Coordinates of C-alpha atoms and ligand atoms in Angstrom, one line a residue:
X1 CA 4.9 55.2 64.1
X2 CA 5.1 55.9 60.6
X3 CA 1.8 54.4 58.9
X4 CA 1.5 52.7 55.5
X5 CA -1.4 53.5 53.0
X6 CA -2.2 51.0 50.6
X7 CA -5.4 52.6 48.4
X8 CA -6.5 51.4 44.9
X9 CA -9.2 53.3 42.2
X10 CA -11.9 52.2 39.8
X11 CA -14.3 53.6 37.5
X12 CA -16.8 52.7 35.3
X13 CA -18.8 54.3 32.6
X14 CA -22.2 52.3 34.0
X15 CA -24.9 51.1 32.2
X16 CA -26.8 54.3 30.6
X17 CA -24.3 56.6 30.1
X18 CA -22.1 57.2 27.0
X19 CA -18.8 59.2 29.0
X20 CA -17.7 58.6 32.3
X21 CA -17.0 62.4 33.4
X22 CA -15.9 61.0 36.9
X23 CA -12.7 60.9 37.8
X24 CA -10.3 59.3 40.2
X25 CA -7.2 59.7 41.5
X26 CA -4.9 57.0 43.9
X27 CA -1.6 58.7 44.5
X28 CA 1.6 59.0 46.5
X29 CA -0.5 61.0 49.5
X30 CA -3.4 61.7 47.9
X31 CA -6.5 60.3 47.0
X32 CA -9.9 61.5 45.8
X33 CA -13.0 61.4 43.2
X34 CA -14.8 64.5 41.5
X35 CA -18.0 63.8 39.5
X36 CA -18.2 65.9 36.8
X37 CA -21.8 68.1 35.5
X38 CA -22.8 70.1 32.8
X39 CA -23.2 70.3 29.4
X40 CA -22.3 67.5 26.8
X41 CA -18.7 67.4 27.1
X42 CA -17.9 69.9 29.9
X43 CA -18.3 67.0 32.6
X44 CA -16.0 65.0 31.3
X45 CA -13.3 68.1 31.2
X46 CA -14.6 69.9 34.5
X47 CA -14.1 66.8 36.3
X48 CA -10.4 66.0 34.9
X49 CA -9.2 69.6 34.7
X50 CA -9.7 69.8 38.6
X51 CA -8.4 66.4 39.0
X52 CA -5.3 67.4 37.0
X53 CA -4.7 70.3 39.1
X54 CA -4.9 69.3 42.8
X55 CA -3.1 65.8 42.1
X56 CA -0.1 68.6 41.7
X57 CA -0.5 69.2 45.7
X58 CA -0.1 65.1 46.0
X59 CA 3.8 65.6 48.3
X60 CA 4.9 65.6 51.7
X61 CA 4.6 69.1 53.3
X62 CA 6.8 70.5 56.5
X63 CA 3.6 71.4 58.2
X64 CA -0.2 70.2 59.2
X65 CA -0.9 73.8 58.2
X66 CA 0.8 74.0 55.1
X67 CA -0.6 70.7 53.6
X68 CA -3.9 72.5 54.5
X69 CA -3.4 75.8 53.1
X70 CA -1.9 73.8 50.0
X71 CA -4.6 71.4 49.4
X72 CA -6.9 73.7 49.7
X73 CA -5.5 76.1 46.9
X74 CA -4.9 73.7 44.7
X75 CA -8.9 72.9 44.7
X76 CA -9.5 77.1 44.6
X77 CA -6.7 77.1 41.6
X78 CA -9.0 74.1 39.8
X79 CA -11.8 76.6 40.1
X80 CA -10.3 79.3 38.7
X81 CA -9.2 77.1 35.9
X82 CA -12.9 76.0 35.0
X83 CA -14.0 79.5 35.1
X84 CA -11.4 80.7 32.8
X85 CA -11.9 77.8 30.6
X86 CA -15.4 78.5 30.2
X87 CA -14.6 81.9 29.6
X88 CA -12.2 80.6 27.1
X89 CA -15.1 78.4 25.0
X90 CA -18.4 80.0 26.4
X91 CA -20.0 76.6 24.9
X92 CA -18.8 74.4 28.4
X93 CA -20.7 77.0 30.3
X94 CA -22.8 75.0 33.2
X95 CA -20.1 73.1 33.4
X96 CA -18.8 71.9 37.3
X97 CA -17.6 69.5 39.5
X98 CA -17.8 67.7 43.0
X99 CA -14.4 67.3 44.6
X100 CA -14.0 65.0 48.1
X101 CA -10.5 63.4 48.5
X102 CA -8.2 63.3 51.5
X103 CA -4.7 64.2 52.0
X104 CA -2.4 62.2 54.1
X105 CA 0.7 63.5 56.4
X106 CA 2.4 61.4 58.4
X107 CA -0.4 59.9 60.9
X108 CA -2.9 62.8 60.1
X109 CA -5.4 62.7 57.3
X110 CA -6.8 66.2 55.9
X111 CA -10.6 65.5 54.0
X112 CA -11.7 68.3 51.4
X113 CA -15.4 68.0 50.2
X114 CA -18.0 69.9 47.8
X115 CA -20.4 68.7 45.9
X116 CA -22.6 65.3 46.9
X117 CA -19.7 62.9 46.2
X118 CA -18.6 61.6 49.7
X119 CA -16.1 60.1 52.0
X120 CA -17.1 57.1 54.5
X121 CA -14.4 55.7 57.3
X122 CA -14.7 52.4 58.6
X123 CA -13.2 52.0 61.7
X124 CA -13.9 49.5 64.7
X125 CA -16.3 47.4 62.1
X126 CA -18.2 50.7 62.2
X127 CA -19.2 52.5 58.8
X128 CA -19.8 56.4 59.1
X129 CA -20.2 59.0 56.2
X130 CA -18.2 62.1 57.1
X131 CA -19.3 64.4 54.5
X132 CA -22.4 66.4 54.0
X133 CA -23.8 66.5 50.3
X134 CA -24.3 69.8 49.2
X135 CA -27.8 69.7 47.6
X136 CA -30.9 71.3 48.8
X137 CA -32.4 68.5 49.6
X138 CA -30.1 67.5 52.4
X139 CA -30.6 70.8 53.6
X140 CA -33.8 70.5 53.5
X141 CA -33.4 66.8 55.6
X142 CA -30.8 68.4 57.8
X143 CA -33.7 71.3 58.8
X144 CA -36.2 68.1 59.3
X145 CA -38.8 69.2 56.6
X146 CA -38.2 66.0 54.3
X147 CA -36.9 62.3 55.5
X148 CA -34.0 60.7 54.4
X149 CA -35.7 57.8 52.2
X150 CA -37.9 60.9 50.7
X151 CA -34.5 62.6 49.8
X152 CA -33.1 59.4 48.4
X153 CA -36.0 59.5 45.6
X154 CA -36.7 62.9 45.1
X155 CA -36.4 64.1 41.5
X156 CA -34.1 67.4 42.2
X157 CA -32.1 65.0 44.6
X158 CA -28.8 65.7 42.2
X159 CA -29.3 69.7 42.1
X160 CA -26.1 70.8 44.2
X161 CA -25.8 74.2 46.3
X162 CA -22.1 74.0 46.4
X163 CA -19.8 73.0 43.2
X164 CA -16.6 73.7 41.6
X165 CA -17.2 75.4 38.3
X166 CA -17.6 78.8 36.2
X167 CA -20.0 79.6 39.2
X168 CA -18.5 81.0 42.6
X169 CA -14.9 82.7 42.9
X170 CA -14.6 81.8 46.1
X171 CA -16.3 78.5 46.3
X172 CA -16.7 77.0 50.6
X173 CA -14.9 73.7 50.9
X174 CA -15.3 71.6 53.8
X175 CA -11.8 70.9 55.3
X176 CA -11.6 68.6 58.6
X177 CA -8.7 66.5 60.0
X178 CA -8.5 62.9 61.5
X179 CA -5.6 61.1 62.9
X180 CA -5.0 58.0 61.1
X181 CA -5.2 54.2 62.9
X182 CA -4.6 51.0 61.5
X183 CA -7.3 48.7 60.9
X184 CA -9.0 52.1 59.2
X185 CA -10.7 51.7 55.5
X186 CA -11.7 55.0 53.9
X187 CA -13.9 54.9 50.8
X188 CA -14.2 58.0 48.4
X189 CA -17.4 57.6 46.5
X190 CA -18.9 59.7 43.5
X191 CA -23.1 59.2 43.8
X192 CA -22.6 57.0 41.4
X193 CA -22.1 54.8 43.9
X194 CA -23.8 55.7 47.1
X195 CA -27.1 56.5 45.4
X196 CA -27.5 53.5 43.8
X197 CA -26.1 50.3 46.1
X198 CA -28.1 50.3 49.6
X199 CA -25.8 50.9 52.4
X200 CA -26.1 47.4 54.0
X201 CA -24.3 46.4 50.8
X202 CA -21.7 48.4 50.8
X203 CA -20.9 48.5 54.5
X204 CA -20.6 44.1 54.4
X205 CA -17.5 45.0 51.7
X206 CA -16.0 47.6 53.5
X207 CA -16.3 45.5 56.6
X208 CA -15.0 42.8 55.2
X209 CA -11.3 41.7 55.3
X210 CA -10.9 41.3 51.3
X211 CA -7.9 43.0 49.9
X212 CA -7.8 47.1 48.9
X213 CA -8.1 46.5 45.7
X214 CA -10.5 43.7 45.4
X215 CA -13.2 45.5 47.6
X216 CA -12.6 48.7 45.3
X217 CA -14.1 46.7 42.4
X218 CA -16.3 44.4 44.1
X219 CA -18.1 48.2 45.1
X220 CA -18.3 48.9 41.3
X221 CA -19.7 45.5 40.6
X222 CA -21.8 46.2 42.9
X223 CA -23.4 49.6 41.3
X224 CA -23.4 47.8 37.9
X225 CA -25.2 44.8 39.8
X226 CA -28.1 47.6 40.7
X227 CA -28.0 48.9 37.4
X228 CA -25.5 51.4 37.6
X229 CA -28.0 54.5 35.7
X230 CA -24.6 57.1 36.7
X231 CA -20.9 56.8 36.0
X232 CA -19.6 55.1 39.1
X233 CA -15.9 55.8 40.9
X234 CA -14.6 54.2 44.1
X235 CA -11.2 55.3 45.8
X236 CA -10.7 52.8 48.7
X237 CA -7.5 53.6 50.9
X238 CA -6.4 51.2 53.6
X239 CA -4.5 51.8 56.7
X240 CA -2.1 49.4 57.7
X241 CA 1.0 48.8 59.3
X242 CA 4.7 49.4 57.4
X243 CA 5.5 45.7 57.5
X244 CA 2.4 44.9 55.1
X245 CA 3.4 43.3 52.3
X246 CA 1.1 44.1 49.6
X247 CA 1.2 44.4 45.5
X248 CA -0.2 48.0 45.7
X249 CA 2.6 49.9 45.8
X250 CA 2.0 54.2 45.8
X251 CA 1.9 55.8 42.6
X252 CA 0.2 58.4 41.1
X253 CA -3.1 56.6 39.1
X254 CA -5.8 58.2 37.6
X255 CA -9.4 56.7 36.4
X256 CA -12.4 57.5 34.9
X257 CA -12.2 61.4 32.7
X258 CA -8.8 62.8 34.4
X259 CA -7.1 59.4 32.7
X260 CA -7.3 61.4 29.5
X261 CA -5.3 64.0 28.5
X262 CA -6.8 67.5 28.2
X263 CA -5.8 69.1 24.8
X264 CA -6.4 72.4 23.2
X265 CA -6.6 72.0 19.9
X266 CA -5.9 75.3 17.1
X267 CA -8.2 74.9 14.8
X268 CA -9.3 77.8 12.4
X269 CA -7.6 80.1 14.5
X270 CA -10.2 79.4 17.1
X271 CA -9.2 77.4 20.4
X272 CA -11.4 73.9 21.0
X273 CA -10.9 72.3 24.0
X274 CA -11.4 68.3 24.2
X275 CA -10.3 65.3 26.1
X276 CA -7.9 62.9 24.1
X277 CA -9.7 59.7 23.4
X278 CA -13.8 61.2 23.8
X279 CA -16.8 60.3 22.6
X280 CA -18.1 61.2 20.2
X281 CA -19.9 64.6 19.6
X282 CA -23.0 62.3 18.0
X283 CA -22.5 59.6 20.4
X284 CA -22.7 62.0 23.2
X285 CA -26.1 63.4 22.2
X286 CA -27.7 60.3 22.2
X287 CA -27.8 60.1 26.5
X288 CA -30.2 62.2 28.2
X289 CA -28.4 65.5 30.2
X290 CA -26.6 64.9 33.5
X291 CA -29.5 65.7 35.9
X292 CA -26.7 67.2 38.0
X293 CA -26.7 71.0 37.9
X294 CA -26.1 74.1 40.3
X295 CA -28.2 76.1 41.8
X296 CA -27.3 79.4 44.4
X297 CA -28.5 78.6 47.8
X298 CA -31.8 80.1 48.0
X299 CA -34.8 80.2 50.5
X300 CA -37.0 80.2 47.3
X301 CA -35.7 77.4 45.7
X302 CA -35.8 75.4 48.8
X303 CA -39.3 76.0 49.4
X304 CA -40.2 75.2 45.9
X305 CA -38.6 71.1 46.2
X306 CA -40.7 71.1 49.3
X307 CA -43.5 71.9 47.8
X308 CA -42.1 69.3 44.9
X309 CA -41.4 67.1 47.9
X310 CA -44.8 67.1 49.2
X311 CA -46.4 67.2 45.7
X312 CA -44.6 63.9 45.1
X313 CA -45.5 61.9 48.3
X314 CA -49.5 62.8 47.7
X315 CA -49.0 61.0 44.6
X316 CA -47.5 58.1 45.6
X317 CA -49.9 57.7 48.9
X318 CA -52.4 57.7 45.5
X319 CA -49.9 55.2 43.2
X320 CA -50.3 53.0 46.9
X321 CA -54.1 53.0 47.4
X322 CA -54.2 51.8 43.8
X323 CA -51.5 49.4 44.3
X324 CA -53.2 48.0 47.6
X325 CA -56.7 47.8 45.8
X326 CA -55.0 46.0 42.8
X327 CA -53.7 43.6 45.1
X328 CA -56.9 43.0 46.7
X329 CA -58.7 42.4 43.6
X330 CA -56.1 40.2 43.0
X331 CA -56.6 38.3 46.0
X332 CA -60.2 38.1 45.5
X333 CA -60.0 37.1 41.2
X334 CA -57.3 34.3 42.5
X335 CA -59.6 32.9 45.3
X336 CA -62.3 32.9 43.1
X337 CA -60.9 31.1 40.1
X338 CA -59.6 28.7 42.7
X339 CA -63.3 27.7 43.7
X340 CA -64.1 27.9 40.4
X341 CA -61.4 24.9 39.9
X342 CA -62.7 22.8 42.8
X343 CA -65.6 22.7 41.0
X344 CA -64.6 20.7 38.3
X345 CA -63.6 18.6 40.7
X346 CA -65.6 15.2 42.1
X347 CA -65.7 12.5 44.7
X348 CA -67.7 9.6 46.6
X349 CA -68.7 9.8 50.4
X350 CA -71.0 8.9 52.2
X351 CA -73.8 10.8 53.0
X352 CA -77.1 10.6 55.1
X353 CA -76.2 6.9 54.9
X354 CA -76.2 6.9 51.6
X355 CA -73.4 6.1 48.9
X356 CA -73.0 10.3 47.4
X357 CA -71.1 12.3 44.4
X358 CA -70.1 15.5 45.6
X359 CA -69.0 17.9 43.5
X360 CA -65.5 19.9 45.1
X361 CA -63.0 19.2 47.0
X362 CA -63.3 17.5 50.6
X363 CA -60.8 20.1 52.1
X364 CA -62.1 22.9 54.1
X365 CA -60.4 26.4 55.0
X366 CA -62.5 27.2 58.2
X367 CA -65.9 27.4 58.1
X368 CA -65.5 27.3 54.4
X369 CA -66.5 24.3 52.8
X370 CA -65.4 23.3 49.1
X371 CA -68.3 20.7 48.4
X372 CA -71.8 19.7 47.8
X373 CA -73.5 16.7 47.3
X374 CA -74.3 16.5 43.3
X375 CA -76.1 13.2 43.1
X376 CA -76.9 10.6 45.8
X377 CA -77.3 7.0 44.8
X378 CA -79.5 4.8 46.5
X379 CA -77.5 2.4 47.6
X380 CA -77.0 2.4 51.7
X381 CA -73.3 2.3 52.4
X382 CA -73.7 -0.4 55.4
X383 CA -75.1 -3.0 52.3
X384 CA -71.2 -2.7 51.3
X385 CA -68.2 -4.2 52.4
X386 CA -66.5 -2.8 55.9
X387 CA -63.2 -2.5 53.5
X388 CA -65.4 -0.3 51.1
X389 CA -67.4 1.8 54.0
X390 CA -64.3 2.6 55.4
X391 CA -62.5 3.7 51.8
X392 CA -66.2 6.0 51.6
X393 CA -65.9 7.4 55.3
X394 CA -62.3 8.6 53.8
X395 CA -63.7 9.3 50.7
X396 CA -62.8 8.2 46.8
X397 CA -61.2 10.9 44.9
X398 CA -62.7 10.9 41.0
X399 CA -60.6 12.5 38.1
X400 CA -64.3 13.9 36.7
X401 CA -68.3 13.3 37.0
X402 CA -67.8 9.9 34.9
X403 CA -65.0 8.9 36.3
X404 CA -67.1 9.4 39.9
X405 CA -70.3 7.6 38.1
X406 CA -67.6 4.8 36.9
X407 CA -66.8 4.1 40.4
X408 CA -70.8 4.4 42.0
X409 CA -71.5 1.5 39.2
X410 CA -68.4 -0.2 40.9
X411 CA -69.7 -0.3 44.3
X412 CA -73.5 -0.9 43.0
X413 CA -72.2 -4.2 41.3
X414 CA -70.3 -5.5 44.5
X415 CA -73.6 -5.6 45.8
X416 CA -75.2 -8.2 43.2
X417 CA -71.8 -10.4 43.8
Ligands
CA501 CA1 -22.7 61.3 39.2

């Protein structure tokens, strides 16, 4: 049975950046995001060069093999391209990319990954991720030296082992194939995205029955909802059966960088690459760098984030003993200022038979007690009314000491009546 594919892509800038260099693509079989790196304006280009070249392998092919071998040289040609580019205007140099997207024949669905964007299926109500990142730091989870949680905070958490870019001729990509089934939602994420909205989150909207479309952008309202400190992209792509009527009809759509047009401009008989529509150079300066950069695989390197890793956690077991004491002596400043208000507090009660002004509150909190007498009359509370000894046994609140000596005169002159 021939399947239907109904997918939809957005992108956003985010909140604390001033280019988007991801980029996404929703097309006729093909569908994917690459988060661009590097330099000030070389993300931005990276990411929609690549994305310009592999949407070219977006067709029908005769084979499962040839799709393959086609897909995957269309990402191997995008590399080339960045390395010639940089070549070409050594300024981009640094510059890279993270390519995951998927490729769809008939019933059978071809992923290609590098880099730490990634690619979740939901199928059965059940979310998995089925990418790896490529960054040391899930290598170094994936050997068991640091935990997942510590990975998710860890300062070097963006640098990437494997990347297109001016950096490998031969880059690995990670190709796998899955059969299609309807009822399936894949999602195609830059870390924009999966970094910054907690998983819970995002698996309720891709568990939930809302539209393609609507649960692409509810995901991006999401990251912006969180903050959204990265650009964020989001392809979603739903499986469903032919007869599914739905607005989203295929066509080839791109968001985020690779929706501009990348020009080389002639000027002063030099060559200057730039994207149609960028920021500007000034603007561009103003944002911190990309903390996304590449790095060879290297034993060294990996020892030295574990030894970052490790560096990190002793401070923050310090940051929590001082959190924990300032809490305490919180707890303890509170309780005291507390008692210190019960003690502008008064009341009348009776005691060793005699009509008393404590000072405090009547309540007690255990053995704790709130109260002491502060003056005791001399009138005997059984000279007073029953009414009145019973109002003393519960006790007569006072607003303050004269209000409480207002209300002693009160019962001393029922006495004369
Ligand atoms: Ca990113």
């Amino acid at each position: 049975m021939a399947l239907k594919f109904l997918s939809y892509a957005a992108s956003d800038i985010g909140k604390h950046r001033s280019s988007n260099q991801d980029s996404g693509y929703s097309g006729y079989q093909l569908y994917f995001v690459a988060d661009g790196m590097g330099g000030h304006a070389g993300g931005d280009i990276a990411s929609a060069i690549t994305s310009q070249r592999v949407a070219l392998s977006d067709a029908r092919y005769d084979s499962i093999d040839e799709a393959v071998e086609t897909f995957k040289k269309g990402i191997l040609d995008a590399n080339s391209m960045l390395s010639e580019t940089v070549k070409e205007h050594p300024e981009l140099e640094g510059m890279g990319t993270t390519f995951s997207g998927m490729l769809v024949q008939g019933d059978q669905i071809i992923t290609a990954h590098i880099g730490d964007s990634r690619i979740y299926l939901m199928r059965d109500g059940e979310v998995t991720q089925i990418t790896n990142d490529h960054t040391f730091v899930q290598r170094l989870v994936e050997m068991g030296r640091i935990t997942e949680e510590e990975a998710l905070v860890h300062p070097r958490r963006s640098v990437l082992m494997r990347v297109l870019g001016d950096f490998q001729d031969d880059p690995e990509i990670d190709i796998a194939l899955y059969e299609a089934k309807v009822g399936d939602r894949w999602m195609l994420c830059s870390d924009g995205l999966s970094g910054v909205v907690p998983p819970d989150v995002m698996e309720r909207i891709l568990t939930s029955n809302v539209p393609t479309e609507e649960a692409a952008e509810l995901l991006v309202g999401e990251a912006l909802e969180f903050g959204a400190p990265d650009n964020v992209t989001v392809v979603i792509t739903d499986v469903v059966r032919p007869a599914v009527q739905s607005d989203l009809e295929p066509g080839a759509r791109f968001v985020g960088s690779a929706a501009n047009e990348v020009v080389i401009e002639e000027k002063r008989g030099g060559k200057i690459l730039q994207l149609l529509n960028p920021k500007s150079l000034f603007e561009l300066l103003q944002v911190p760098e990309d903390p996304a950069e590449y790095q060879p695989e290297s034993e060294e390197l990996l020892e030295k984030i574990l030894a970052e890793t490790k560096r990190k956690l002793r401070w923050r077991n310090a940051r929590t003993i001082v959190a924990w004491l300032l809490i305490a002596g919180g707890i303890v400043g509170g309780l005291y200022l507390g008692y210190l208000y019960t003690q502008t507090r008064f009341y009348v009660a009776e005691y060793n038979g005699q009509v008393t002004i404590f000072q405090g509150i009547r309540e007690q909190l255990g053995p704790l007690k709130f109260s002491q007498p502060y003056q005791v009359s001399d009138i005997p509370t059984q000279d007073l009314s029953p009414f009145q000894q019973e109002l003393l046994q519960r006790s007569i609140s006072a607003e303050s000491l004269e209000d409480a000596l207002r209300i002693l005169s009160q019962l001393e002159a029922s006495l004369d009546e």
